[in-house]
Short mmCIF file of C-alpha atoms in Angstrom, two decimals:
data_model
loop_
_atom_site.label_atom_id
_atom_site.label_comp_id
_atom_site.label_asym_id
_atom_site.label_seq_id
_atom_site.Cartn_x
_atom_site.Cartn_y
_atom_site.Cartn_z
CA UNK A 29 92.80 86.76 74.02
CA UNK A 30 90.68 84.39 76.36
CA UNK A 31 94.29 83.96 78.39
CA UNK A 32 94.43 88.05 78.80
CA UNK A 33 90.75 88.56 79.78
CA UNK A 34 90.81 85.80 82.26
CA UNK A 35 94.30 87.00 83.77
CA UNK A 36 92.47 90.66 83.82
CA UNK A 37 89.75 88.92 85.71
CA UNK A 38 91.54 87.09 88.11
CA UNK A 39 93.82 90.04 88.75
CA UNK A 40 90.87 92.47 89.06
CA UNK A 41 88.79 90.26 91.74
CA UNK A 42 92.24 89.59 93.76
CA UNK A 43 92.67 93.25 93.88
CA UNK A 44 88.98 93.67 95.06
CA UNK A 45 89.38 91.00 97.51
CA UNK A 46 92.67 92.54 99.05
CA UNK A 47 90.97 96.09 99.03
CA UNK A 48 93.08 97.28 96.52
CA UNK A 49 91.60 99.34 93.42
CA UNK A 50 91.49 96.98 90.51
CA UNK A 51 92.63 99.22 88.32
CA UNK A 52 95.58 100.70 90.19
CA UNK A 53 96.87 97.02 90.85
CA UNK A 54 96.63 96.22 87.29
CA UNK A 55 98.59 99.29 85.84
CA UNK A 56 101.30 98.67 88.55
CA UNK A 57 101.77 95.11 87.76
CA UNK A 58 102.19 96.00 84.12
CA UNK A 59 103.67 99.00 84.64
CA UNK A 60 100.81 101.01 82.80
CA UNK A 61 101.01 104.89 83.37
CA UNK A 62 98.50 106.49 85.92
CA UNK A 63 97.93 110.20 85.73
CA UNK A 64 96.80 112.17 88.59
CA UNK A 65 96.42 115.79 89.80
CA UNK A 66 95.64 117.06 93.60
CA UNK A 67 92.18 116.45 93.88
CA UNK A 68 91.61 114.87 90.29
CA UNK A 69 90.15 111.61 89.40
CA UNK A 70 92.82 109.25 88.16
CA UNK A 71 93.13 108.63 84.86
CA UNK A 72 93.99 104.95 83.22
CA UNK A 73 95.63 104.17 80.11
CA UNK A 74 93.69 103.13 77.04
CA UNK A 75 95.16 100.12 77.22
CA UNK A 76 94.05 99.00 80.47
CA UNK A 77 90.46 100.39 79.39
CA UNK A 78 90.60 98.15 76.64
CA UNK A 79 91.73 95.18 78.80
CA UNK A 80 88.90 95.34 80.97
CA UNK A 81 86.30 95.99 78.37
CA UNK A 82 87.18 92.58 76.77
CA UNK A 83 87.51 90.67 79.88
CA UNK A 84 83.94 91.66 80.18
CA UNK A 85 83.09 90.81 76.87
CA UNK A 86 85.14 87.92 76.13
CA UNK A 87 82.88 84.60 77.08
CA UNK A 88 83.97 81.54 79.36
CA UNK A 89 84.15 78.32 76.94
CA UNK A 90 82.46 76.06 79.63
CA UNK A 91 80.13 78.69 81.40
CA UNK A 92 78.89 80.88 78.36
CA UNK A 93 79.52 83.90 80.90
CA UNK A 94 81.88 86.47 80.61
CA UNK A 95 85.34 86.38 82.54
CA UNK A 96 84.42 89.59 84.00
CA UNK A 97 80.63 90.66 85.05
CA UNK A 98 79.26 93.76 83.91
CA UNK A 99 80.75 96.89 86.67
CA UNK A 100 78.28 96.50 89.71
CA UNK A 101 78.83 99.32 92.41
CA UNK A 102 77.92 96.80 95.12
CA UNK A 103 80.57 94.46 94.36
CA UNK A 104 82.77 96.47 92.02
CA UNK A 105 82.84 99.60 94.08
CA UNK A 106 86.46 99.60 96.24
CA UNK A 107 86.06 99.07 99.53
CA UNK A 108 88.93 99.60 102.19
CA UNK A 109 90.91 97.00 103.61
CA UNK A 110 89.52 96.98 106.92
CA UNK A 111 93.43 96.82 108.58
CA UNK A 112 94.36 100.13 106.75
CA UNK A 113 98.03 100.14 106.07
CA UNK A 114 98.14 102.82 104.01
CA UNK A 115 98.81 100.84 100.68
CA UNK A 116 99.76 103.10 97.31
CA UNK A 117 97.07 101.28 95.75
CA UNK A 118 94.37 101.29 98.04
CA UNK A 119 91.44 103.46 96.37
CA UNK A 120 91.63 106.86 97.20
CA UNK A 121 87.53 107.64 97.58
CA UNK A 122 86.05 104.05 98.75
CA UNK A 123 83.98 103.37 101.49
CA UNK A 124 84.61 100.84 104.40
CA UNK A 125 83.99 97.59 103.79
CA UNK A 126 81.51 97.31 106.78
CA UNK A 127 78.68 100.20 108.07
CA UNK A 128 80.01 101.77 110.97
CA UNK A 129 78.26 99.93 113.97
CA UNK A 130 76.19 101.57 116.62
CA UNK A 131 77.97 101.03 119.23
CA UNK A 132 76.75 101.11 123.17
CA UNK A 133 78.52 100.66 126.47
CA UNK A 134 80.35 101.99 129.33
CA UNK A 135 83.47 102.37 126.78
CA UNK A 136 80.98 104.70 123.92
CA UNK A 137 83.31 107.60 122.40
CA UNK A 138 86.70 106.25 123.38
CA UNK A 139 89.27 104.65 120.64
CA UNK A 140 91.53 101.90 121.07
CA UNK A 141 94.61 102.46 118.17
CA UNK A 142 96.37 99.52 118.13
CA UNK A 143 99.85 99.09 116.09
CA UNK A 144 101.60 95.81 114.68
CA UNK A 145 104.77 95.19 114.30
CA UNK A 146 106.89 92.06 114.06
CA UNK A 147 110.19 90.78 116.36
CA UNK A 148 113.23 91.09 114.76
CA UNK A 149 114.63 87.88 113.99
CA UNK A 150 117.65 86.32 115.76
CA UNK A 151 120.95 88.26 114.51
CA UNK A 152 123.11 85.29 113.73
CA UNK A 153 120.29 83.61 111.61
CA UNK A 154 119.42 86.87 110.26
CA UNK A 155 123.16 87.17 109.20
CA UNK A 156 123.85 84.23 107.78
CA UNK A 157 120.49 84.55 105.85
CA UNK A 158 121.99 87.77 104.84
CA UNK A 159 125.29 86.11 103.25
CA UNK A 160 122.94 83.53 101.31
CA UNK A 161 120.86 86.23 99.60
CA UNK A 162 117.40 85.67 101.25
CA UNK A 163 115.93 87.78 104.35
CA UNK A 164 114.72 86.57 107.55
CA UNK A 165 111.59 87.62 109.05
CA UNK A 166 110.96 87.72 112.70
CA UNK A 167 108.58 85.28 113.87
CA UNK A 168 106.04 87.07 116.52
CA UNK A 169 103.56 89.98 115.99
CA UNK A 170 104.20 92.70 118.70
CA UNK A 171 100.76 94.89 119.20
CA UNK A 172 100.98 98.69 121.18
CA UNK A 173 98.14 100.73 121.53
CA UNK A 174 97.09 103.91 123.04
CA UNK A 175 93.95 105.17 124.25
CA UNK A 176 91.86 108.43 122.26
CA UNK A 177 91.40 109.93 126.12
CA UNK A 178 95.22 109.14 127.32
CA UNK A 179 94.74 106.43 129.44
CA UNK A 180 97.39 103.49 129.61
CA UNK A 181 96.38 100.94 127.18
CA UNK A 182 95.70 97.52 128.27
CA UNK A 183 97.75 94.70 128.38
CA UNK A 184 98.06 93.40 124.90
CA UNK A 185 99.44 90.08 123.89
CA UNK A 186 102.61 89.19 121.76
CA UNK A 187 101.15 87.07 119.05
CA UNK A 188 103.39 84.27 118.64
CA UNK A 189 104.81 82.09 115.34
CA UNK A 190 102.14 84.23 112.92
CA UNK A 191 103.08 84.01 109.22
CA UNK A 192 102.23 87.18 106.96
CA UNK A 193 99.40 85.44 105.59
CA UNK A 194 98.11 84.48 108.96
CA UNK A 195 98.71 88.12 110.08
CA UNK A 196 95.42 89.97 108.95
CA UNK A 197 93.07 87.35 110.36
CA UNK A 198 94.61 86.53 113.62
CA UNK A 199 94.87 91.01 114.12
CA UNK A 200 91.32 90.90 113.08
CA UNK A 201 90.70 88.33 115.62
CA UNK A 202 92.51 90.52 118.42
CA UNK A 203 90.19 93.78 117.43
CA UNK A 204 87.12 91.91 117.71
CA UNK A 205 88.02 90.58 120.86
CA UNK A 206 88.98 93.83 122.58
CA UNK A 207 85.89 95.41 121.15
CA UNK A 208 84.05 92.70 123.31
CA UNK A 209 86.16 93.44 126.15
CA UNK A 210 85.41 97.13 126.03
CA UNK A 211 82.36 97.69 124.84
CA UNK A 212 81.42 100.94 123.05
CA UNK A 213 84.86 101.41 122.34
CA UNK A 214 86.22 101.72 119.13
CA UNK A 215 89.19 99.03 117.97
CA UNK A 216 91.35 100.47 115.27
CA UNK A 217 94.55 98.75 113.99
CA UNK A 218 97.57 99.54 111.84
CA UNK A 219 99.59 96.50 110.40
CA UNK A 220 103.13 97.36 109.57
CA UNK A 221 104.48 96.43 106.49
CA UNK A 222 107.31 95.17 108.34
CA UNK A 223 104.53 93.29 110.11
CA UNK A 224 103.78 91.49 106.64
CA UNK A 225 106.97 90.55 106.12
CA UNK A 226 108.50 93.41 103.97
CA UNK A 227 111.78 95.52 104.79
CA UNK A 228 110.89 98.62 107.17
CA UNK A 229 110.38 101.69 105.42
#
């Protein structure tokens, strides 16, 4: 029971850090059903609810505290991943991870939308990798953008040698840099699954 409580608490916390719905993520890992009609609240399996309850009641021998603390809306309410990827395990109704800032400057009211993709790997190396049963991904991130008012986008860098694990932080740094370069503008970035090293859909 302690091992299960520790596992569920770990998955719960990891899902929150990724901006995913913990219950959706754990249900996906264990193949548990999620019933949800249009406009209706998701219904999770009794097994999942029981596991989460056990994780909140089972105490760690070392600390004397439960593996998963009691629900706290400030800490456990789902938050959107700051770089939207449209992941199926994201919460359906969630508040942004950060409140919308008050924007001031000459670019107020304008939005710069970025789309992040990955360069393809060299064809010959990709083919050799495929023959050996594994998949090769491209090394660099390509950034495309457009302004909401239709103006030409600014020059955007090619981010070289970025692994999937580094991608979110590198893109967040770029977003911050562009918001400083264009005071008042809102910069939104969408990182594709392909940029994260997953096969393009």
